[in-house]
XYZ file of N, CA, C and O in Angstrom:
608
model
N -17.019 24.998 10.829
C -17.129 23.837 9.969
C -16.373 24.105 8.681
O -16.755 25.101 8.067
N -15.306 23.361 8.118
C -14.410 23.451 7.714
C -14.161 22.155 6.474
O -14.605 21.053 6.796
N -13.606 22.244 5.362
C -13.436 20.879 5.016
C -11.817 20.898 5.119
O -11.385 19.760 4.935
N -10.746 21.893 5.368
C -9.732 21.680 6.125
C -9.705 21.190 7.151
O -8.580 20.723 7.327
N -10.484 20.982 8.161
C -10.624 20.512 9.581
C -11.121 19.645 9.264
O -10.738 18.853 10.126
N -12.138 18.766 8.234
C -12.542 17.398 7.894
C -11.059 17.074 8.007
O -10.662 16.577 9.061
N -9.880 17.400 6.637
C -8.943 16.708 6.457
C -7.839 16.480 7.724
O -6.917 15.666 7.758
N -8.155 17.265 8.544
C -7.182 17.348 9.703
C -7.773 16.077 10.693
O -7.032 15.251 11.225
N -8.892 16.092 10.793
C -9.465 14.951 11.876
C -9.348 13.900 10.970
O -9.104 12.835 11.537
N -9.425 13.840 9.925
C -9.189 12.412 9.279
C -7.652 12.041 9.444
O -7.537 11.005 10.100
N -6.445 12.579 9.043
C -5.299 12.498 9.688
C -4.776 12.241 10.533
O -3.704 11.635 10.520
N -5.543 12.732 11.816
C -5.179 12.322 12.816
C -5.630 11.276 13.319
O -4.880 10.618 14.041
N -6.926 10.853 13.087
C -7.533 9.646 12.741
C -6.598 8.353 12.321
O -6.421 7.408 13.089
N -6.194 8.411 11.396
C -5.393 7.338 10.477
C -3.833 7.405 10.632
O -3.191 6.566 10.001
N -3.199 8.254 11.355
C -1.538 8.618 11.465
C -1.110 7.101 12.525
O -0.144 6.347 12.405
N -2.155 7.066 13.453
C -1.646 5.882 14.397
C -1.568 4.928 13.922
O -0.605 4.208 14.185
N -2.686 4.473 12.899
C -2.806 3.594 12.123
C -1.195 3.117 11.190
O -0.263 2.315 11.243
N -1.794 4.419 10.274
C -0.222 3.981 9.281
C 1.322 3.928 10.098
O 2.129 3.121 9.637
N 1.670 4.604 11.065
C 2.842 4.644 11.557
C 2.998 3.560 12.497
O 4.139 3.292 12.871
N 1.946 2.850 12.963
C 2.292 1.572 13.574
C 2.186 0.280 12.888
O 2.154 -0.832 13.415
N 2.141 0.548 11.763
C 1.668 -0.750 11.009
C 3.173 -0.589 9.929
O 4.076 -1.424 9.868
N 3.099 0.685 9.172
C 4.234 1.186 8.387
C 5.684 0.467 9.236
O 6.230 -0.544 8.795
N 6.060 1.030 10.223
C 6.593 0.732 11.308
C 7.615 -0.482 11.528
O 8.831 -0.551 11.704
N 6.308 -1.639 11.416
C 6.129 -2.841 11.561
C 7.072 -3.775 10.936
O 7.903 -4.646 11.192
N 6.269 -2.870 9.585
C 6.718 -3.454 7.898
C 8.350 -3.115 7.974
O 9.186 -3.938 7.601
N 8.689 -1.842 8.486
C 10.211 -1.795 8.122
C 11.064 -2.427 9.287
O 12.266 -2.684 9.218
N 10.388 -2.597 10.172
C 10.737 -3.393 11.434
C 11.481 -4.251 10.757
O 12.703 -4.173 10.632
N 10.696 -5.181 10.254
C 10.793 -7.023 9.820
C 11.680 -6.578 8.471
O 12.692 -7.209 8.166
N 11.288 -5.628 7.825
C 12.137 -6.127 6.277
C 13.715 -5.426 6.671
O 14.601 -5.750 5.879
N 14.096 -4.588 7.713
C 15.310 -4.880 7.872
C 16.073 -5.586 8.916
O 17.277 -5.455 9.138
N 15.308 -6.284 9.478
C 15.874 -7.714 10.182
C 15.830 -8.747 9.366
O 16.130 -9.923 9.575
N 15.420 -8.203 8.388
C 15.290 -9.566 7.429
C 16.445 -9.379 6.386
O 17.082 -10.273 5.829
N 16.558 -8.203 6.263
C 17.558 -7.790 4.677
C 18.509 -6.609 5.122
O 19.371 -6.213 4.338
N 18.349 -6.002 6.462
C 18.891 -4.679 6.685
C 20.295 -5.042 6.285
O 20.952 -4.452 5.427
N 20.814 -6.422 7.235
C 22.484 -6.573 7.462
C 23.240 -6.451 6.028
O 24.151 -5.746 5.594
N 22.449 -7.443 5.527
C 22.711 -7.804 4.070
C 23.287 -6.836 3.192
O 24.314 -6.797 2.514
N 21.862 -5.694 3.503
C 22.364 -4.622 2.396
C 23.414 -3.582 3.087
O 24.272 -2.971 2.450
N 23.273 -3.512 4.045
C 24.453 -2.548 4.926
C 26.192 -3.014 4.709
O 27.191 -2.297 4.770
N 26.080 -4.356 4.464
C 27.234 -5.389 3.877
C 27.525 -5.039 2.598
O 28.667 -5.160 2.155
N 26.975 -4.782 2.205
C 26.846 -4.486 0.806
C 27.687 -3.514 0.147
O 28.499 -3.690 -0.761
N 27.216 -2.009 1.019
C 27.651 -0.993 0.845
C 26.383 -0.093 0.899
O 26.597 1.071 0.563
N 25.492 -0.304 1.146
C 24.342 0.428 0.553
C 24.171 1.238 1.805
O 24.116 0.610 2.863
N 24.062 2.785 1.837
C 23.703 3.664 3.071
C 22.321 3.419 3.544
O 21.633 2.466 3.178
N 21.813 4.698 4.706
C 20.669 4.852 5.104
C 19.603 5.072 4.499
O 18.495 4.665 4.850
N 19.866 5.772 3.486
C 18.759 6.346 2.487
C 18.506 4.718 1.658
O 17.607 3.878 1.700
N 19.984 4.848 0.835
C 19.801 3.457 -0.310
C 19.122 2.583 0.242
O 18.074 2.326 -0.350
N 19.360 1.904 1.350
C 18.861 1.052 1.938
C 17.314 1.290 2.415
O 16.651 0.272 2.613
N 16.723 2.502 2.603
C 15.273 2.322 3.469
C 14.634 2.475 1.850
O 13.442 2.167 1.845
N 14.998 2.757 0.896
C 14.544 3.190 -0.055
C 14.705 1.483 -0.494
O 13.533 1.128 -0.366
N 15.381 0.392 -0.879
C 15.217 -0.936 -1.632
C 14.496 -1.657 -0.935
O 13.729 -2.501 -1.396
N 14.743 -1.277 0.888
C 13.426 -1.968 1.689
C 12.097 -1.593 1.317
O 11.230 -2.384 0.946
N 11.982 -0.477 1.420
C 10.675 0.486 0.621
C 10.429 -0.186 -0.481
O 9.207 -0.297 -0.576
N 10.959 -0.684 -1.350
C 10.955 -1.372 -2.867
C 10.374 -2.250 -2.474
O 9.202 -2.519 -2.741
N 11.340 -3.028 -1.548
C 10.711 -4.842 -1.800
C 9.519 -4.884 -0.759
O 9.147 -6.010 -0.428
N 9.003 -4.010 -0.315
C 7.577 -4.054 0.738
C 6.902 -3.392 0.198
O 5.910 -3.203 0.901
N 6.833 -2.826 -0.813
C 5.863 -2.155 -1.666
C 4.725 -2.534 -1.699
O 3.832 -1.706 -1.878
N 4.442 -3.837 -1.542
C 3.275 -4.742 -1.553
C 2.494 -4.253 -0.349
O 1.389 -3.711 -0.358
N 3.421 -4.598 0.894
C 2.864 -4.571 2.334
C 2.532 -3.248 2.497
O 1.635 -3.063 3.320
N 3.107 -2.003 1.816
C 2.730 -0.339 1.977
C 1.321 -0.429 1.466
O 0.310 0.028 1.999
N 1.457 -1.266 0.054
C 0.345 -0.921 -0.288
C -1.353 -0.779 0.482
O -2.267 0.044 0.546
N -0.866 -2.835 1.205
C -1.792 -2.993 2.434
C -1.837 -2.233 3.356
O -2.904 -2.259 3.968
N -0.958 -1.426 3.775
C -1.510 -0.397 4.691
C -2.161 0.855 4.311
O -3.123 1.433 4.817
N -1.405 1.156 3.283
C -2.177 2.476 2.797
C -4.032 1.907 2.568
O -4.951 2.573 3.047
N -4.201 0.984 2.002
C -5.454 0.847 2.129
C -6.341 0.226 3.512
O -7.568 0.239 3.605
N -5.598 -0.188 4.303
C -6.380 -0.349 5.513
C -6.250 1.217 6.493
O -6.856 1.551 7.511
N -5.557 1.695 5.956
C -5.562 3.441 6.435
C -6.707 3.882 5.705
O -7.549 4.481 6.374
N -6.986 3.690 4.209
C -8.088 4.461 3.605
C -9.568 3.902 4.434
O -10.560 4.522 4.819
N -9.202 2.495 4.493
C -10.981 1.969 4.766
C -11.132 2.561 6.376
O -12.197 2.622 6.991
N -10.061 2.893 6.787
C -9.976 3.722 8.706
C -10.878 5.276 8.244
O -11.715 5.940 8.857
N -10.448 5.384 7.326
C -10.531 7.062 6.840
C -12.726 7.216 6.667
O -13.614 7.930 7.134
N -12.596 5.949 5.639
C -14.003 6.108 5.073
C -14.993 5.463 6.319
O -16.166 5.766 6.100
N -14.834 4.714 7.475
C -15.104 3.927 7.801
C -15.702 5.331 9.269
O -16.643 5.023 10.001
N -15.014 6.672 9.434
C -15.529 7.807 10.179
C -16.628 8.274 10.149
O -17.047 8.471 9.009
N -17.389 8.581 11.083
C -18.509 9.455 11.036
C -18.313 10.649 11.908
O -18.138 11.805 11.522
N -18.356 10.284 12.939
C -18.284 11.215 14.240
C -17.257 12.375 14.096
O -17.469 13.586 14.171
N -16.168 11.754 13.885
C -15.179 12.758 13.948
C -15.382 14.082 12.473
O -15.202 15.297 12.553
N -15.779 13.307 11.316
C -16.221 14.176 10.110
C -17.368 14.791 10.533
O -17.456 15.994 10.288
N -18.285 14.243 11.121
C -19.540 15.173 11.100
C -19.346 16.375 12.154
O -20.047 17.385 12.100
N -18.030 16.125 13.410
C -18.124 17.173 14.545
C -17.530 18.744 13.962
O -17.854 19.898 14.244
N -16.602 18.213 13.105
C -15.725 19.481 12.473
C -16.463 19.996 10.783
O -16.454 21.120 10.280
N -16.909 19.013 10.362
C -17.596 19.568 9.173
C -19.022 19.803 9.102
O -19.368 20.438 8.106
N -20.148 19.375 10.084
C -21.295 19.566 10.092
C -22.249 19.299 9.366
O -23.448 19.540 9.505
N -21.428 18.549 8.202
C -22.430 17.645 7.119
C -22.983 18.810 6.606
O -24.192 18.675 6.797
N -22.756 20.046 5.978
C -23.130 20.713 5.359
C -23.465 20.058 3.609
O -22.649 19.704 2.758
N -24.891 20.092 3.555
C -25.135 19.400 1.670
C -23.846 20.464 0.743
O -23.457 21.620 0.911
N -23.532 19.494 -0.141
C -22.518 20.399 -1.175
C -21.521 21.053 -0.665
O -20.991 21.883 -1.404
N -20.982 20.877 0.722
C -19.622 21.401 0.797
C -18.757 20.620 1.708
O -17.540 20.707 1.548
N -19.457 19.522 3.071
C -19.136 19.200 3.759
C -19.715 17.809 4.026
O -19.452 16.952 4.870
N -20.676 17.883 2.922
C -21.182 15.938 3.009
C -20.512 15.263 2.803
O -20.042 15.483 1.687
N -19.856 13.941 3.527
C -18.825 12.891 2.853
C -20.287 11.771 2.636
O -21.437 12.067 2.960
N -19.833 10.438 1.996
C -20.574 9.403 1.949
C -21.085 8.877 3.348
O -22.258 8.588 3.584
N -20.397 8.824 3.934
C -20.505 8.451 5.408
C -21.705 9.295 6.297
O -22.748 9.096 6.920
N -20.923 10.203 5.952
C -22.192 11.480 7.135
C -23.743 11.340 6.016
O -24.887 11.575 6.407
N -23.404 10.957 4.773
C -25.097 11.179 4.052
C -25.822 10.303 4.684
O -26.852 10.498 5.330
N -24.764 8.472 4.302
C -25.682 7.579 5.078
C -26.406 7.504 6.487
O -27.434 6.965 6.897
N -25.423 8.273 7.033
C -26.132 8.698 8.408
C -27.347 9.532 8.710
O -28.167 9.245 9.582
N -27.403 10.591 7.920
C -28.795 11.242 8.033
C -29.440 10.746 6.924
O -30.128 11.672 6.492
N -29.576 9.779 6.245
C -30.508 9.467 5.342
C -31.261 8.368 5.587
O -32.237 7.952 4.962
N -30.672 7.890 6.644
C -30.747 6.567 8.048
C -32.084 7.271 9.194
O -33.243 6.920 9.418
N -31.104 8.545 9.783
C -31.723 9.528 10.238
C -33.407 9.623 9.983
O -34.446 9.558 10.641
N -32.956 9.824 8.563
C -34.576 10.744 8.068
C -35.279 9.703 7.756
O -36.207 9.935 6.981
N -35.111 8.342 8.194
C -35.856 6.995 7.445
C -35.814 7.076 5.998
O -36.663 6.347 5.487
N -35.029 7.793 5.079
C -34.595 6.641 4.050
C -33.708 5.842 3.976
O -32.573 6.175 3.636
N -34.222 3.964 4.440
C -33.209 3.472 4.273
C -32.522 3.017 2.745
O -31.342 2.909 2.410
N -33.734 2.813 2.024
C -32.945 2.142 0.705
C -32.279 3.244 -0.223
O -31.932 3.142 -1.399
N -32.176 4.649 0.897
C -31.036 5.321 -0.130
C -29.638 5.055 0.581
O -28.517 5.043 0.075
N -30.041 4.837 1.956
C -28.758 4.876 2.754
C -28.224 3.733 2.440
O -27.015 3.692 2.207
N -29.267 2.205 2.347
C -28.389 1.038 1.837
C -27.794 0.808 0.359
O -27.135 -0.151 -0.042
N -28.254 2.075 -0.410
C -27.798 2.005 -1.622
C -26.227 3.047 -1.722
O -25.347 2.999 -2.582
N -26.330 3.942 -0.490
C -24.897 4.448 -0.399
C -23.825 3.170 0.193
O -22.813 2.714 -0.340
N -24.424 2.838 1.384
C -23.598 1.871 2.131
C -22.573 0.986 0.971
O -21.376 0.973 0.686
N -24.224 0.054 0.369
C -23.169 -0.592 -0.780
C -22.583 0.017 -1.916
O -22.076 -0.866 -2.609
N -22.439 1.099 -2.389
C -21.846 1.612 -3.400
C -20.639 1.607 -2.293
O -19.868 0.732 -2.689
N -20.219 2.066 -1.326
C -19.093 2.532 -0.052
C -18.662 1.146 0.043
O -17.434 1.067 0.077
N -19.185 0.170 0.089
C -18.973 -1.488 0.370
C -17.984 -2.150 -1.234
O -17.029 -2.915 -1.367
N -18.810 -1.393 -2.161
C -17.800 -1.832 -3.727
C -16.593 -1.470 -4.014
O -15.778 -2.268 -4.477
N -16.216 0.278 -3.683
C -15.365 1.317 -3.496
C -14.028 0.114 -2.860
O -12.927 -0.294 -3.232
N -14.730 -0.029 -2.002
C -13.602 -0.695 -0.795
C -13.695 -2.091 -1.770
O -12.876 -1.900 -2.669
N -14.240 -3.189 -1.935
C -14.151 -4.293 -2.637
C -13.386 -3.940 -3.573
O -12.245 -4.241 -3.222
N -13.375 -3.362 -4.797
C -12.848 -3.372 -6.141
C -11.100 -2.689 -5.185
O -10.036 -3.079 -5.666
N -11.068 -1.895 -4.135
C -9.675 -1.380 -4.077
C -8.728 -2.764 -3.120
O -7.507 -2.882 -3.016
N -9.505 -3.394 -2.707
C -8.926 -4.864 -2.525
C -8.986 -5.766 -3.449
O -8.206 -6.708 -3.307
N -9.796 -5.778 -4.525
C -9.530 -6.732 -5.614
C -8.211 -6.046 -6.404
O -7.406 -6.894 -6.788
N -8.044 -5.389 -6.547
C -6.659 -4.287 -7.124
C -5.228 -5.030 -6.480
O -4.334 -5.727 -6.960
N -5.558 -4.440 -5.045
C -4.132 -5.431 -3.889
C -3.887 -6.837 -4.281
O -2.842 -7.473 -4.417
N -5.179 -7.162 -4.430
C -4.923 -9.231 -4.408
C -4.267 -9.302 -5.943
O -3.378 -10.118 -6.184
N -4.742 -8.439 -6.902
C -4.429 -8.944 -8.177
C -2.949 -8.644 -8.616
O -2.293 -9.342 -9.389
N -2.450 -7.270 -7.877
C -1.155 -7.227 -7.685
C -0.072 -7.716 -6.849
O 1.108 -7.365 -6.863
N -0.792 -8.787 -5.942
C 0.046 -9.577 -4.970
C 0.105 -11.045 -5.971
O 1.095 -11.774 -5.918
N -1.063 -11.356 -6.860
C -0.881 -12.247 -7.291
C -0.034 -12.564 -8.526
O 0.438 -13.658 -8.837
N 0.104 -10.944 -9.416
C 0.952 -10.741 -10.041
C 2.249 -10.726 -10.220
O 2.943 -10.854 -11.229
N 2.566 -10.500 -8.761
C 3.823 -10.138 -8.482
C 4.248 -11.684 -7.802
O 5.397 -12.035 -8.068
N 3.723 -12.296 -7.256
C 4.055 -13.799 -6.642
C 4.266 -14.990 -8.129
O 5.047 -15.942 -8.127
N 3.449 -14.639 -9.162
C 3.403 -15.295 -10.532
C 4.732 -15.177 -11.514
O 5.204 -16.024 -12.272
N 5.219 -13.663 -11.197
C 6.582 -12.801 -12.036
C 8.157 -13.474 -10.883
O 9.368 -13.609 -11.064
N 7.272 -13.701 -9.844
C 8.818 -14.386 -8.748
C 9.206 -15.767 -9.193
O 10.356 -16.163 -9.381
N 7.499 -16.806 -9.415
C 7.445 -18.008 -9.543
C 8.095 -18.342 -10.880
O 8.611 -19.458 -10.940
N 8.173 -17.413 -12.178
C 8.780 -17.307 -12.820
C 9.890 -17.702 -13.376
O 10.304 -18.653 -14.037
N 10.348 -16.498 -12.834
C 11.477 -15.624 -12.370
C 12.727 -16.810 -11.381
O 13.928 -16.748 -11.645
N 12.351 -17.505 -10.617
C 12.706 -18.704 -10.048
C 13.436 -19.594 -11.024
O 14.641 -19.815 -11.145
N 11.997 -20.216 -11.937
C 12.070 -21.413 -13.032
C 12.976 -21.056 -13.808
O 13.851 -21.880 -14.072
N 13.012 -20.173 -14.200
C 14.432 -19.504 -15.464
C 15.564 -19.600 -14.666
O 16.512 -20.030 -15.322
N 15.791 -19.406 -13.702
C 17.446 -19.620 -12.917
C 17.276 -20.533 -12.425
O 18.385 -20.831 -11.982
N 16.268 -21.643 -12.022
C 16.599 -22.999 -12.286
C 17.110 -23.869 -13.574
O 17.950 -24.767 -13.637
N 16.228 -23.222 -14.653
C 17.100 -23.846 -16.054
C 18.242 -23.188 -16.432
O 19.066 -23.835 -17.078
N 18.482 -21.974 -16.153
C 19.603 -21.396 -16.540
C 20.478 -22.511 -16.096
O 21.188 -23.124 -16.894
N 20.415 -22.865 -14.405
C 21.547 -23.269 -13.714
C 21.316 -24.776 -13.823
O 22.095 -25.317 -13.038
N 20.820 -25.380 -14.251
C 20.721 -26.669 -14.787
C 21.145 -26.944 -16.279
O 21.188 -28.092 -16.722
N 21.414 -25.985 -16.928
C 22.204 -25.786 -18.295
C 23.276 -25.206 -18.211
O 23.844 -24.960 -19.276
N 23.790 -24.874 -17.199
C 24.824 -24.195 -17.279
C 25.857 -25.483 -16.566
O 26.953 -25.757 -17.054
N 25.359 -26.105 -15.496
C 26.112 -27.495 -15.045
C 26.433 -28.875 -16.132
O 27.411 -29.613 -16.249
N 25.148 -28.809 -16.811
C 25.577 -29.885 -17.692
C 26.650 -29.489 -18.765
O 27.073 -30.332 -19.555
């Protein structure tokens, strides 16, 4: 029982996750923009790196639907770490034996603290998707007046 071997089963856990979803994301954003920028001049690197830029958003969504994969384990954390108190307890494995031992209103008081964790790190995503959709909508209106002052 190991908390290196926690981190290893959690990894392997979540790798399918992020690399098929990650994947996905660069799938579409260079069928969408690859030609463009390859036209351009921009190499392999330049290019996975401005795709990387402008999906930053969508990484973000995965990296956190990878985290809630991560927190969302029991089995696999408790087989390699053994839920040892103070070296090998995650949140997950407590609620489980605290379930176990019939305390529930400590376990439902972990659950939802584990339930906020995850809420507040999706209120974070939305507020920076909404940020960033507000700075485009912008960002738009000004090169509409630019270019409506610049014709007349």
């Amino acid at each position: 029982f190991s908390f290196q071997a926690m981190v290893l089963a959690q990894a392997i856990l979540v790798l399918p996750v992020a690399s098929a979803l990650t994947r996905q994301v660069v799938e579409d954003a260079e069928r969408a923009h690859g030609e463009q920028l390859q036209s351009l001049g921009a190499g392999t690197v330049l290019r996975g790196v401005l795709l990387a830029w402008d999906e930053r958003h969508a990484l973000l969504t995965v990296l956190v639907i990878c985290f809630g994969r991560a927190i969302a384990e029991v089995g696999a954390v408790m087989i390699v770490g053994g839920n040892i108190d103070g070296f090998t307890r995650v949140m997950t494995t407590a609620i489980a034996l605290e379930t176990s031992k019939g305390d529930l209103p400590l376990a439902l008081a972990l659950g939802l603290i584990l339930l906020l964790v995850v809420l507040l790190l999706n209120i974070l995503l939305a507020l920076l998707r909404f940020w960033r959709e507000h700075a485009e909508a912008v960002a738009g209106r000004n090169r509409a007046s630019a270019a409506t002052a610049t014709a007349l």
